[in-house]
Coordinates of C-alpha atoms in Angstrom, one line a residue:
X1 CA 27.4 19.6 -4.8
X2 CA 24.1 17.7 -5.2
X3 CA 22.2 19.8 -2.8
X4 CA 23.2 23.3 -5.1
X5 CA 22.0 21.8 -7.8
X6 CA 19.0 20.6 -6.5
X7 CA 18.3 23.9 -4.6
X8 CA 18.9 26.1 -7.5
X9 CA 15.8 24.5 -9.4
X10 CA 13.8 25.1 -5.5
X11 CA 14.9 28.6 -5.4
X12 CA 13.6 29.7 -9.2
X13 CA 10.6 27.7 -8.7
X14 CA 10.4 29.9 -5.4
X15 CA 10.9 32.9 -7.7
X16 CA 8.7 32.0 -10.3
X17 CA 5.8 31.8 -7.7
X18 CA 6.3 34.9 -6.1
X19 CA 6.4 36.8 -9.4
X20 CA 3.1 35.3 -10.1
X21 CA 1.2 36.0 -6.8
X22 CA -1.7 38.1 -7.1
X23 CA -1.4 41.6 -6.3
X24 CA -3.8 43.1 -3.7
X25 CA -4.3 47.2 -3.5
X26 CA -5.5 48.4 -0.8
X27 CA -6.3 51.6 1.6
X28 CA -6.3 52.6 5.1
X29 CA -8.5 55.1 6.4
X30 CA -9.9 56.3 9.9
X31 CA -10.1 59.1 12.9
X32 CA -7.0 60.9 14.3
X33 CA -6.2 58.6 16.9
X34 CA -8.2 55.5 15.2
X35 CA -4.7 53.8 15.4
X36 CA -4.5 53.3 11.8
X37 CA -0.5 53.3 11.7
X38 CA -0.2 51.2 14.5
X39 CA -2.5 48.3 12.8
X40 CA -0.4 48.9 9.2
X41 CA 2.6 48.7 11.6
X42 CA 1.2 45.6 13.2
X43 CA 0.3 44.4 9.6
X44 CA 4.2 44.7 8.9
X45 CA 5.5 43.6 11.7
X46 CA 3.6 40.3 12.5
X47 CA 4.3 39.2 8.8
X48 CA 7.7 40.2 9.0
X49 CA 8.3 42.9 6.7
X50 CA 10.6 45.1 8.9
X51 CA 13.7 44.8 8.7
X52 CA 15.7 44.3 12.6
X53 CA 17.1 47.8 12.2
X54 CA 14.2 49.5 11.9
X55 CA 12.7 47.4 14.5
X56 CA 15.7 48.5 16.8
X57 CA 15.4 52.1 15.9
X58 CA 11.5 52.6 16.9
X59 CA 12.5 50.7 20.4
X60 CA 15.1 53.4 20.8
X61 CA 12.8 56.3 19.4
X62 CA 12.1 58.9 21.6
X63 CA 9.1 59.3 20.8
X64 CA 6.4 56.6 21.8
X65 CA 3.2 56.7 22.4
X66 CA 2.7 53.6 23.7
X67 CA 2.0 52.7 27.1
X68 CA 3.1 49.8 29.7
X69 CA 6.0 49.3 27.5
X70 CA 4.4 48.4 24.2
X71 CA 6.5 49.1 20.6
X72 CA 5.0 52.2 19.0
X73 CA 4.2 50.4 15.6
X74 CA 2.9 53.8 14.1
X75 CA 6.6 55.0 14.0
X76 CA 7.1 52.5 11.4
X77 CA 4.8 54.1 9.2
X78 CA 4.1 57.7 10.1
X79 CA 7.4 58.8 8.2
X80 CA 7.2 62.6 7.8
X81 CA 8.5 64.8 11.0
X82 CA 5.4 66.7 11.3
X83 CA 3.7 63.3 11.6
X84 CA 6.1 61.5 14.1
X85 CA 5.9 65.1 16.5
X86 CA 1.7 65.4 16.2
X87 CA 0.7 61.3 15.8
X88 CA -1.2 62.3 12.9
X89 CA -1.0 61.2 9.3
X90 CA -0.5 64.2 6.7
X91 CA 0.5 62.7 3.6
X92 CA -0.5 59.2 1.2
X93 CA 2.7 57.1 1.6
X94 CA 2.6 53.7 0.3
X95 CA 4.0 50.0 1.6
X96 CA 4.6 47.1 0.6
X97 CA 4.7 43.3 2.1
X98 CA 3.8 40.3 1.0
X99 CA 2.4 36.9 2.6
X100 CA 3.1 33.0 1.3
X101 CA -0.9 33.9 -0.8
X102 CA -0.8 37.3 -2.2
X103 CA 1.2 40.2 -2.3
X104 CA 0.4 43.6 -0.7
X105 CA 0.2 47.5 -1.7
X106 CA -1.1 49.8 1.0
X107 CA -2.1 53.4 0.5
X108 CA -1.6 54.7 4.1
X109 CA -4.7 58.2 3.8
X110 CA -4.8 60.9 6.1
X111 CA -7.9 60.9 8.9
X112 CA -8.1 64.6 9.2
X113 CA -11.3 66.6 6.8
X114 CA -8.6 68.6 5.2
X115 CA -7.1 66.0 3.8
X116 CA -10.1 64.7 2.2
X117 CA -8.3 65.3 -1.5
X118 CA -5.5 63.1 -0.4
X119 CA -7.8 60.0 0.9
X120 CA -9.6 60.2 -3.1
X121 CA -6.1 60.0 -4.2
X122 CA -5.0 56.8 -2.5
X123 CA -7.9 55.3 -2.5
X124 CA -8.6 55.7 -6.6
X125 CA -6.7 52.4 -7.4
X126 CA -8.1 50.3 -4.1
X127 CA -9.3 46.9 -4.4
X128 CA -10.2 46.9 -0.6
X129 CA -10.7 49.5 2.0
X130 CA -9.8 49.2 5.7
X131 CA -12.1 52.1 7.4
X132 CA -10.9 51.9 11.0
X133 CA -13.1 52.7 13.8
X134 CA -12.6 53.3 17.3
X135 CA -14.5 51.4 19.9
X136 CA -14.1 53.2 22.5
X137 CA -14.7 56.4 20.9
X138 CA -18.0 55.0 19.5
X139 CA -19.2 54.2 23.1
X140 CA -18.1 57.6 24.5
X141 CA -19.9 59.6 21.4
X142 CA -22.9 57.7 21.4
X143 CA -22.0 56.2 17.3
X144 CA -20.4 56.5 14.7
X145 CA -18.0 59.3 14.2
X146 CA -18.3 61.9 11.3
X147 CA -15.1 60.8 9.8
X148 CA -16.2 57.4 10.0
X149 CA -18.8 58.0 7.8
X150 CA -17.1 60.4 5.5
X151 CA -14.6 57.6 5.3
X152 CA -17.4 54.9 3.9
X153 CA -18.8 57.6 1.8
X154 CA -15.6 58.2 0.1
X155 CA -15.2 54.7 0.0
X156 CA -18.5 53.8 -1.8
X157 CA -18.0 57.0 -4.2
X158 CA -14.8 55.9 -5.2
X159 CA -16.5 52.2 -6.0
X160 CA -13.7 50.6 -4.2
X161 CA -14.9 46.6 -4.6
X162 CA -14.8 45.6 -1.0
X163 CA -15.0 47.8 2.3
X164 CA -13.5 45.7 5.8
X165 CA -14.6 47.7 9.3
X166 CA -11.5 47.0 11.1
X167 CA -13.1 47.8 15.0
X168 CA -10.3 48.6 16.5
X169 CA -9.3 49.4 20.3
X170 CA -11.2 46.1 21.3
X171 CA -9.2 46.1 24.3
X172 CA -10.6 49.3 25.6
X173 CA -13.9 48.0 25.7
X174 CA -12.8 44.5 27.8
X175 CA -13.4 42.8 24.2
X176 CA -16.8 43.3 24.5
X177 CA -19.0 41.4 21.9
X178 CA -21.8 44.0 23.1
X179 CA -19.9 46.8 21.5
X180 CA -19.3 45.2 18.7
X181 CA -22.5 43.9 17.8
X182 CA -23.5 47.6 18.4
X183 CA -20.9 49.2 15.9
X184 CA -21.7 46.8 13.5
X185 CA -25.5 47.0 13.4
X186 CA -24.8 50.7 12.8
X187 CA -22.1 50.5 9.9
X188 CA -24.1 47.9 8.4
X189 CA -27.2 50.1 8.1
X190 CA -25.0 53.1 6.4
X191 CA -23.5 50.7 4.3
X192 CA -26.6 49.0 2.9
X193 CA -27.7 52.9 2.6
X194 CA -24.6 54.1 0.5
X195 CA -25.1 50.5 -1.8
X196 CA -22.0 49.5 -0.6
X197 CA -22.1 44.9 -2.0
X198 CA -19.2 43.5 0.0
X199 CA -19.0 44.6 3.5
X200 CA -16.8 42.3 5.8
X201 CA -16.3 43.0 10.0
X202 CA -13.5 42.0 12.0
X203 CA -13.3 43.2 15.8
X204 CA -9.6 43.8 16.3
X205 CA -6.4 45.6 19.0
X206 CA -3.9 46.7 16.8
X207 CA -1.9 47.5 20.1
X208 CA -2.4 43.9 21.6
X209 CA -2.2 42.2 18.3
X210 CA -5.7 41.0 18.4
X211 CA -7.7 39.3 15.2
X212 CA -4.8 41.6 13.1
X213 CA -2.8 38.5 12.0
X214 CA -3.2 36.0 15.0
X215 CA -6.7 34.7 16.2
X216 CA -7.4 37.0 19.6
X217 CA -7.5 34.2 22.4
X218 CA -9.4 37.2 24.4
X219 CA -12.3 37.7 21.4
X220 CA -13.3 33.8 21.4
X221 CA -17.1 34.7 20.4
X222 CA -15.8 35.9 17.0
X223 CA -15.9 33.2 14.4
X224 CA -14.7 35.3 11.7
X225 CA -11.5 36.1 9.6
X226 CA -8.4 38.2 10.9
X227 CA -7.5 41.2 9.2
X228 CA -5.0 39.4 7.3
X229 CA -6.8 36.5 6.4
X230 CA -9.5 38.5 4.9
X231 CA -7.1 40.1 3.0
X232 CA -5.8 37.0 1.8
X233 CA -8.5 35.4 0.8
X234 CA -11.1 38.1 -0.3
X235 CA -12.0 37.8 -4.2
X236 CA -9.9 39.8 -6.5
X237 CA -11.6 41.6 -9.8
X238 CA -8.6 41.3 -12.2
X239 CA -10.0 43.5 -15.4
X240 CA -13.1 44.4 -16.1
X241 CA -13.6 41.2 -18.6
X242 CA -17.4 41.1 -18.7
X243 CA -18.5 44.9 -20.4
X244 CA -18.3 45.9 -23.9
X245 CA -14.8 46.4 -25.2
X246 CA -13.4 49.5 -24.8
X247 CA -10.0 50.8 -26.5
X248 CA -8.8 53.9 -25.8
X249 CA -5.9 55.4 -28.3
X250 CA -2.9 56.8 -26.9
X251 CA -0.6 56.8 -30.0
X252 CA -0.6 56.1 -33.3
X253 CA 2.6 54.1 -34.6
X254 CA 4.1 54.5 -37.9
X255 CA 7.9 53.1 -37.8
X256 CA 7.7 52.3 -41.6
X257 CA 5.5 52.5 -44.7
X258 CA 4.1 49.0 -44.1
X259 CA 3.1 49.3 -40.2
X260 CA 0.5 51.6 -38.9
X261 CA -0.7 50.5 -35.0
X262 CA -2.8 52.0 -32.5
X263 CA -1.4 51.8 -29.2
X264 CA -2.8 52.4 -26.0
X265 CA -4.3 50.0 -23.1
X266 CA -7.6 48.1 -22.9
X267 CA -9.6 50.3 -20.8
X268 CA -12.6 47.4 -20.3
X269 CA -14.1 44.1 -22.5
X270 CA -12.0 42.0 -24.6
X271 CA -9.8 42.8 -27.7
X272 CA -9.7 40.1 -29.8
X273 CA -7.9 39.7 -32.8
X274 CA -10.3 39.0 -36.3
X275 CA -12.7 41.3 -34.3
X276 CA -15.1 43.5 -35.9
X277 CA -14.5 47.0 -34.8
X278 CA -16.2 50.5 -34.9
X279 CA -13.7 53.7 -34.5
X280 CA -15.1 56.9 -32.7
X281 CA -16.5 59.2 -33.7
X282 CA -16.3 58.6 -37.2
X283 CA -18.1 55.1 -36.6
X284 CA -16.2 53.7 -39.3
X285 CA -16.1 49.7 -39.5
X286 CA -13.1 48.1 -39.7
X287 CA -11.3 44.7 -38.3
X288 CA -8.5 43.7 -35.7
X289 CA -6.1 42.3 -38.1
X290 CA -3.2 41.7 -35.2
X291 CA -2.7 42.9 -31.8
X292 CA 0.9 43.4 -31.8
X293 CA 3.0 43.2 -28.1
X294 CA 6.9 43.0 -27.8
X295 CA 6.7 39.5 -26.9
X296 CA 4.6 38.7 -29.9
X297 CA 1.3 38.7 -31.4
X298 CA -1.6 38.1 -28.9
X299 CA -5.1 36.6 -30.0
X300 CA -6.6 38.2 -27.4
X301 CA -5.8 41.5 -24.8
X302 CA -7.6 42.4 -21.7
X303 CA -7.7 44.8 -19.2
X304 CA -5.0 47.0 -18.0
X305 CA -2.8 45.1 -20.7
X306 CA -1.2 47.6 -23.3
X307 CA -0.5 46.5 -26.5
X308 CA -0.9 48.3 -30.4
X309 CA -3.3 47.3 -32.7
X310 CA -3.1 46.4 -36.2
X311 CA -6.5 46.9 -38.3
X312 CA -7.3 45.7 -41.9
X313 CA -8.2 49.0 -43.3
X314 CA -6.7 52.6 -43.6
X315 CA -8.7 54.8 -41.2
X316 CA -8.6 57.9 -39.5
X317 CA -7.8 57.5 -35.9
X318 CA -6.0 59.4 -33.5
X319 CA -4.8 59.9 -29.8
X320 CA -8.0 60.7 -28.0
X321 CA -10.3 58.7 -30.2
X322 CA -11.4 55.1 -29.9
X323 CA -12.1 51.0 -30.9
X324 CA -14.9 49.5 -29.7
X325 CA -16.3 46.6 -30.5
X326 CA -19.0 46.0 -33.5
X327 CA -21.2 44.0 -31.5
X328 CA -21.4 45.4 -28.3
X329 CA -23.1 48.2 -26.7
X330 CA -21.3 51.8 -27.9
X331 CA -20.3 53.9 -25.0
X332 CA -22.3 57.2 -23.8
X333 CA -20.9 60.1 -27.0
X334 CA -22.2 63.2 -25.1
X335 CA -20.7 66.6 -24.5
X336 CA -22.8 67.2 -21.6
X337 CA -22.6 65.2 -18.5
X338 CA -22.8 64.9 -14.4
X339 CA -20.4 63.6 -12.6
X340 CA -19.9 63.4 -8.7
X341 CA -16.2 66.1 -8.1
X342 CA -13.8 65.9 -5.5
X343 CA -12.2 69.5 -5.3
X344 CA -8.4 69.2 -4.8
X345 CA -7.1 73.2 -4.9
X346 CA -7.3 76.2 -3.2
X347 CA -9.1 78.3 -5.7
X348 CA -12.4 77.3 -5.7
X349 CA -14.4 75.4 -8.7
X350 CA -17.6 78.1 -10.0
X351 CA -19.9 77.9 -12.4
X352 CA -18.9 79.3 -15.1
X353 CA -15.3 78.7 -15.2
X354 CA -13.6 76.1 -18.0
X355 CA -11.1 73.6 -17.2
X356 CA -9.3 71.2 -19.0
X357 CA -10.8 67.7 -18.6
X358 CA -8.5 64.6 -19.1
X359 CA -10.7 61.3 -19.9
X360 CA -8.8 58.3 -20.9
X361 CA -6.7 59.7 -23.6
X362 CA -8.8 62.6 -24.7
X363 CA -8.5 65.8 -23.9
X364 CA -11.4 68.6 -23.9
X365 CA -12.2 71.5 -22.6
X366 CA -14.7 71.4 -19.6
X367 CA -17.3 74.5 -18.6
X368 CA -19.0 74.2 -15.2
X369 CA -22.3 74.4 -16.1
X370 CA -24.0 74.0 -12.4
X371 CA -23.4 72.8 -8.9
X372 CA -26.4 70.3 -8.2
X373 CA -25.2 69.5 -4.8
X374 CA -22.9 69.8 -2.2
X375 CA -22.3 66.4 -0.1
X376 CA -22.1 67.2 3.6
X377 CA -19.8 64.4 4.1
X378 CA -20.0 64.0 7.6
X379 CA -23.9 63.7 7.8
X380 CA -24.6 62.3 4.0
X381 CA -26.9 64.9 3.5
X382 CA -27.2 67.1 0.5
X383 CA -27.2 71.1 0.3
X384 CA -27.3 73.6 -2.3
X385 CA -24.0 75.5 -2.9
X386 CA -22.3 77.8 -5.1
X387 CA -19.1 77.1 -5.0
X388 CA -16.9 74.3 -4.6
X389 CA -14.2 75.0 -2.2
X390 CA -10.8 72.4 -1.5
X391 CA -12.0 69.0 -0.1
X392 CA -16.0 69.1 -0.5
X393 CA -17.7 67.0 -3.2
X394 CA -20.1 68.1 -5.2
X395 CA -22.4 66.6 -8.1
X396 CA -21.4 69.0 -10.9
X397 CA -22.7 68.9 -14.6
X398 CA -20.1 70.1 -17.3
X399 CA -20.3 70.9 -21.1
X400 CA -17.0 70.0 -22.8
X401 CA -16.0 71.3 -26.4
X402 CA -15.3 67.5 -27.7
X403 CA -18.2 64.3 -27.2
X404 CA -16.7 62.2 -24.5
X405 CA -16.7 58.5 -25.2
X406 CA -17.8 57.2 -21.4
X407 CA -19.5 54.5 -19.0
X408 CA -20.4 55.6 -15.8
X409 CA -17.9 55.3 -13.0
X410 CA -20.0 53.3 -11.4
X411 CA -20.2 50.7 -14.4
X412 CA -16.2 50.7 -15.0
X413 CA -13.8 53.3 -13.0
X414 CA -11.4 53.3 -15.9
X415 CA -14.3 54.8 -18.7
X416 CA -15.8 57.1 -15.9
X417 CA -12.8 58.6 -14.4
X418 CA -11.3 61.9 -15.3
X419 CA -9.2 64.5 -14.2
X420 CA -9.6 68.6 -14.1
X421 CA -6.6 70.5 -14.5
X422 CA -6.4 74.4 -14.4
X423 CA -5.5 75.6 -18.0
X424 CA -3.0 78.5 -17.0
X425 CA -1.2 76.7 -14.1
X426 CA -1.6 73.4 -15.1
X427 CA -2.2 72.1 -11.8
X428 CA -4.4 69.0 -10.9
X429 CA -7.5 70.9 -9.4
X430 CA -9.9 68.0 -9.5
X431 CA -11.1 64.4 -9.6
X432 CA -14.2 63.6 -11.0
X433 CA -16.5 60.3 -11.2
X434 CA -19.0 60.2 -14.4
X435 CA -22.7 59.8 -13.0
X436 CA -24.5 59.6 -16.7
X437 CA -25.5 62.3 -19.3
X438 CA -27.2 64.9 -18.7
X439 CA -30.9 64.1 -20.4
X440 CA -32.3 66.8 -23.1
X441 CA -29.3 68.8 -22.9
X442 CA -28.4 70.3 -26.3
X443 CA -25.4 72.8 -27.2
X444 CA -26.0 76.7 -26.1
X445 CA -24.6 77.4 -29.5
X446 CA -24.6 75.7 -33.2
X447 CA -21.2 74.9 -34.4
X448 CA -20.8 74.8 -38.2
X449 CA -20.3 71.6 -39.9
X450 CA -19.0 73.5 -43.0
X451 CA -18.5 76.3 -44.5
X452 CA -18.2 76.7 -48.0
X453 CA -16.0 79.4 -49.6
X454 CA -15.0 78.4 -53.3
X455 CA -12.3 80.7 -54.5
X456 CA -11.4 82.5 -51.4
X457 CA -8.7 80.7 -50.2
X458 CA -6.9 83.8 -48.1
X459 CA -10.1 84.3 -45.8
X460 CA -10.4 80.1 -45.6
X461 CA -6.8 80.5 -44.0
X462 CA -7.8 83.5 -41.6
X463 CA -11.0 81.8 -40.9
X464 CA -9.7 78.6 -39.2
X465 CA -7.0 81.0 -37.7
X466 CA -10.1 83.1 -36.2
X467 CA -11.9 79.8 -35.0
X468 CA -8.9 78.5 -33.2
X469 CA -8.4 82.3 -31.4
X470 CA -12.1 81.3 -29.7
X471 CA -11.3 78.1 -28.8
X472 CA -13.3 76.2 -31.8
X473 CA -11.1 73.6 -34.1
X474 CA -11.4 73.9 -37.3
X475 CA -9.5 72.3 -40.1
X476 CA -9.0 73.8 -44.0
X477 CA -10.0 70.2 -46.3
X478 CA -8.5 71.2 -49.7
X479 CA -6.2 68.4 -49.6
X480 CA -5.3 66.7 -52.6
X481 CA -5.8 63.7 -51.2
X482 CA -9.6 63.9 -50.6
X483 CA -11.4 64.5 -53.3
X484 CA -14.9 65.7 -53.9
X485 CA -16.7 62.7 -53.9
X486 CA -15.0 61.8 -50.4
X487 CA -15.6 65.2 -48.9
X488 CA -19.5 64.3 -47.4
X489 CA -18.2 61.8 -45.6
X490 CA -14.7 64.1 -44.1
X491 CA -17.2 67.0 -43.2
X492 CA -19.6 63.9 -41.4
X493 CA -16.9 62.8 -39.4
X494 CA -15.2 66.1 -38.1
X495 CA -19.0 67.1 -37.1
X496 CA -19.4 64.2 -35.1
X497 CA -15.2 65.4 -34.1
X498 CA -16.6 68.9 -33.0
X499 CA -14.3 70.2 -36.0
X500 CA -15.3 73.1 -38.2
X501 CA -14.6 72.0 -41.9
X502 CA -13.2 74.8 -44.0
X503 CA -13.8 74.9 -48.0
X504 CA -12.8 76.9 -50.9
X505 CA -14.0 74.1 -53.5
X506 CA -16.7 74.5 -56.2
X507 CA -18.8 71.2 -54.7
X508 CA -21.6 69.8 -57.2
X509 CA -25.1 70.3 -56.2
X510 CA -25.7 66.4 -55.3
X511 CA -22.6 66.8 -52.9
X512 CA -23.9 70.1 -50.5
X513 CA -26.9 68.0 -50.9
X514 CA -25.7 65.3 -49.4
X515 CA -23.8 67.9 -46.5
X516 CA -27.3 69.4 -46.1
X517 CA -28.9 66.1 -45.6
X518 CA -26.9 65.7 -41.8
X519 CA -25.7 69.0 -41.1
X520 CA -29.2 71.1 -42.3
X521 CA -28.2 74.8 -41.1
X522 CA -24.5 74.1 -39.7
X523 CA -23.6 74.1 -43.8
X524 CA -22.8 77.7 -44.5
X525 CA -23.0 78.7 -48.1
X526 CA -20.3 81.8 -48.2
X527 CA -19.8 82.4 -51.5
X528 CA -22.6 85.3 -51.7
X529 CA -21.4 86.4 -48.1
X530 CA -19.2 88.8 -46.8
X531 CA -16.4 88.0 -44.4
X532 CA -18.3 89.8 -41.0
X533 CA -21.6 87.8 -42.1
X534 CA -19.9 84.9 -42.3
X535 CA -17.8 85.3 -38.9
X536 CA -20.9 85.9 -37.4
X537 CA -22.8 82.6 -38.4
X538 CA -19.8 80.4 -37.4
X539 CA -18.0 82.5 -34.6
X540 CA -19.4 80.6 -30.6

């Protein structure tokens, strides 16, 4: 009886400290025949994360690639049919395992070019990345294969924090520290040439069990880490802490008259409560007065916490828009922009052609305004090109319809990521990584700011109807709850928006003063126009 007590207190402290483990993402990638699935299988079983049945059903498998009686690890990974009958990797699958230090996610990636898309897709949300290489293929090719690079430059365009050579198929080359020293002078080199910061090498059989989790009695002149002890042990970026704050809205919450929050996740920085804040893109100043979780009231929130926001003043702010912090740095507020693409459909990406862009919460509309580049992946060259067709990369500069509120991807992933997603099908056609904005670039057309039809409020209700047909927004302001002294600053604000401000009030001279002031020839004075005249000074 006094040993269950005292074990019950053992096992939640047990349970307690593996619920607080650290949490370690990260992604496989390599050459058909690299022997990635074997090492993730040797990974699993030499921790022991496989479970005796499935242990005894790969020894029974008929298939088994194996030789001299070895267990086919790869069969405990390569899950799909078509992958178990080729000894290929086709799809991303994910495992789990964990070790007494951290706890484990792997992205298993396809190898093959064609499967480029899928690699971007595992890898997005790496910490680490294992690019496999084969030793033996390296001395029989001469150097480094194509995918080998491709890998690293997928790697390094992704800004995956730490890239590990696993060389594997040390066995094949009589564990020679030759080879090795020769692979690695090599990858180094492209490395330091893609500004890749923290490379680690570890020379390993994934068949044998060599350097994977044990020490490799037969690779004695290696003084470095295993596989698994790098993985352990390497330095984890929880959050981006150190940039400027960066709130993204994803919903506004109004349960009752006397709560309204902003919820959505810290994207980078600190939220702090009693923080001085600016909202985009009406740059109104406001402060944090609580930031509100279901467990209670936080004084601060960090990165990828979610949590709703509570501020001292009644201001316009909705999904899509954003909190940043008074003091800091604002983000980039640009509608034009290149960013480095990763084409994921069939259909090709043109210039020309609109998609619709998802970045953080906001949602725009995204024209392809040229193809700089096309990255020749397997020689990290770059060539002209027209079109971007499924699994090439290409530095492409867009135009949206809405500013974008963004870092550069390679500042913080989660401000410089977004998404391109075909507006009739709706399918995910693209991943793209924000480079900067594009310098000197100003909008093909003017937009008005506002136009001003006092006593015509049947054409101000066919003229936002008419700007929504185009693809403009526009919004009629005769509310009763702005009045005229307020409407400079509404018109101000839905400029800086990209919203069309629509008016049928008599405003005072001081106030289209005022308007003219910031908007200069985007105000449009209709009340001596006709309807065609005025269509044709606001209409794209």
């Amino acid at each position: 009886m006094v040993e269950t007590q005292g074990a019950e207190p053992r096992f939640e402290e047990f349970l307690e400290a593996h619920l607080g483990q650290e949490m370690l993402r990260f992604t496989t990638a390599g050459s058909v025949d690299d022997g990635k699935s074997t090492l993730i299988g040797r990974l699993l079983h030499d921790t022991k994360s496989v479970y005796e049945d499935q242990l005894a059903a790969v020894k029974k498998s008929r298939v088994n690639r194996a030789a001299n009686g070895h267990v086919d690890f790869s069969l405990l990974t390569d899950g799909l049919k078509a992958e178990r009958e080729q000894g290929i990797t086709i799809d991303v699958a994910y495992r789990y395992f964990s070790t007494s230090r951290r706890k484990f996610i792997i992205a298993d990636t396809p190898g093959h070019e064609q499967y480029t898309r899928n690699m971007a897709t595992g890898a997005s949300t790496a910490d680490v990345a294992i690019v496999l290489i084969d030793a033996n293929a390296f001395l029989k090719h001469g150097g480094l294969l194509p995918q080998s690079r491709r890998h690293t430059y997928i790697a390094a365009l992704l800004g995956i924090p730490h890239v590990v050579a696993a060389v594997n198929k040390m066995d094949l080359v009589g564990y020679s520290e030759e080879t090795f020293a020769a692979i690695r002078r090599e990858f180094l080199a492209m490395a330091e040439r893609l500004g890749l910061r923290s490379v680690e090498m570890v020379p390993v059989s994934a068949l044998e069990g060599d350097n994977v989790v044990a020490p490799s009695a037969a690779m004695r002149w290696y003084e470095g880490p295993t596989l698994l002890e790098y993985l352990e042990t390497v330095p984890l970026r929880v959050g981006d802490t150190a940039g400027p704050m960066r709130f993204p809205v994803q919903l506004v919450l109004r349960p009752d008259a006397n709560f309204r929050g902003f919820a959505g996740q810290v994207a980078r920085g600190v939220l702090r409560a009693g923080e001085r804040v600016v909202a985009l893109p009406s740059l109104r100043e406001t402060v944090v007065k609580r930031i509100v979780t279901y467990d209670g009231d936080l004084a601060a929130a960090a990165p990828p916490q979610s949590v709703t926001v509570e501020l001292a003043d009644e201001i316009d702010l909705s999904r899509g828009e954003m909190l940043v912090a008074a003091e800091d740095r604002l983000p980039e507020i640009n509608k034009h922009f290149r960013a480095m693409v990763v084409w994921m459909h069939e259909t090709p990406l043109v210039v020309g052609r609109t998609y619709v862009a998802k970045h953080t919460t906001r949602t725009v509309r995204a024209t392809v305004r040229s193809i700089r580049y096309r990255m020749d992946v397997n020689t990290l060259t770059e060539v002209d090109a027209v079109h971007l067709a499924m699994n090439e990369i290409a530095e492409v500069e867009f135009e949206t319809n809405l500013p974008l509120f963004f870092d550069p991807y390679a500042e913080n992933r989660a401000m410089g990521a977004l998404i391109l997603i075909d507006g009739v099908t709706n399918a995910t056609v693209g991943a793209a990584m924000i480079v900067a904005a594009v310098e000197g670039a100003v909008d093909e057309v003017s937009r008005a700011a506002l136009v001003l039809v006092p006593g015509r409020a049947e054409f101000a209700r066919k003229l936002v109807d008419d700007l929504h047909l185009q693809g403009q927004r526009a919004v009629n302001i005769d509310d009763a709850l702005i009045p005229d002294a307020a409407v400079a600053g509404v018109v101000r604000a839905l400029q800086l928006a990209g919203v069309v401000a629509v008016s049928t009030r008599k405003l005072d001279a001081a106030t289209v003063a005022a308007i003219e002031g910031f908007a200069g020839d985007d105000l449009v004075l209709g009340e001596a126009l006709d309807e065609a005249e005025i269509l044709r000074r606001v209409s794209r």
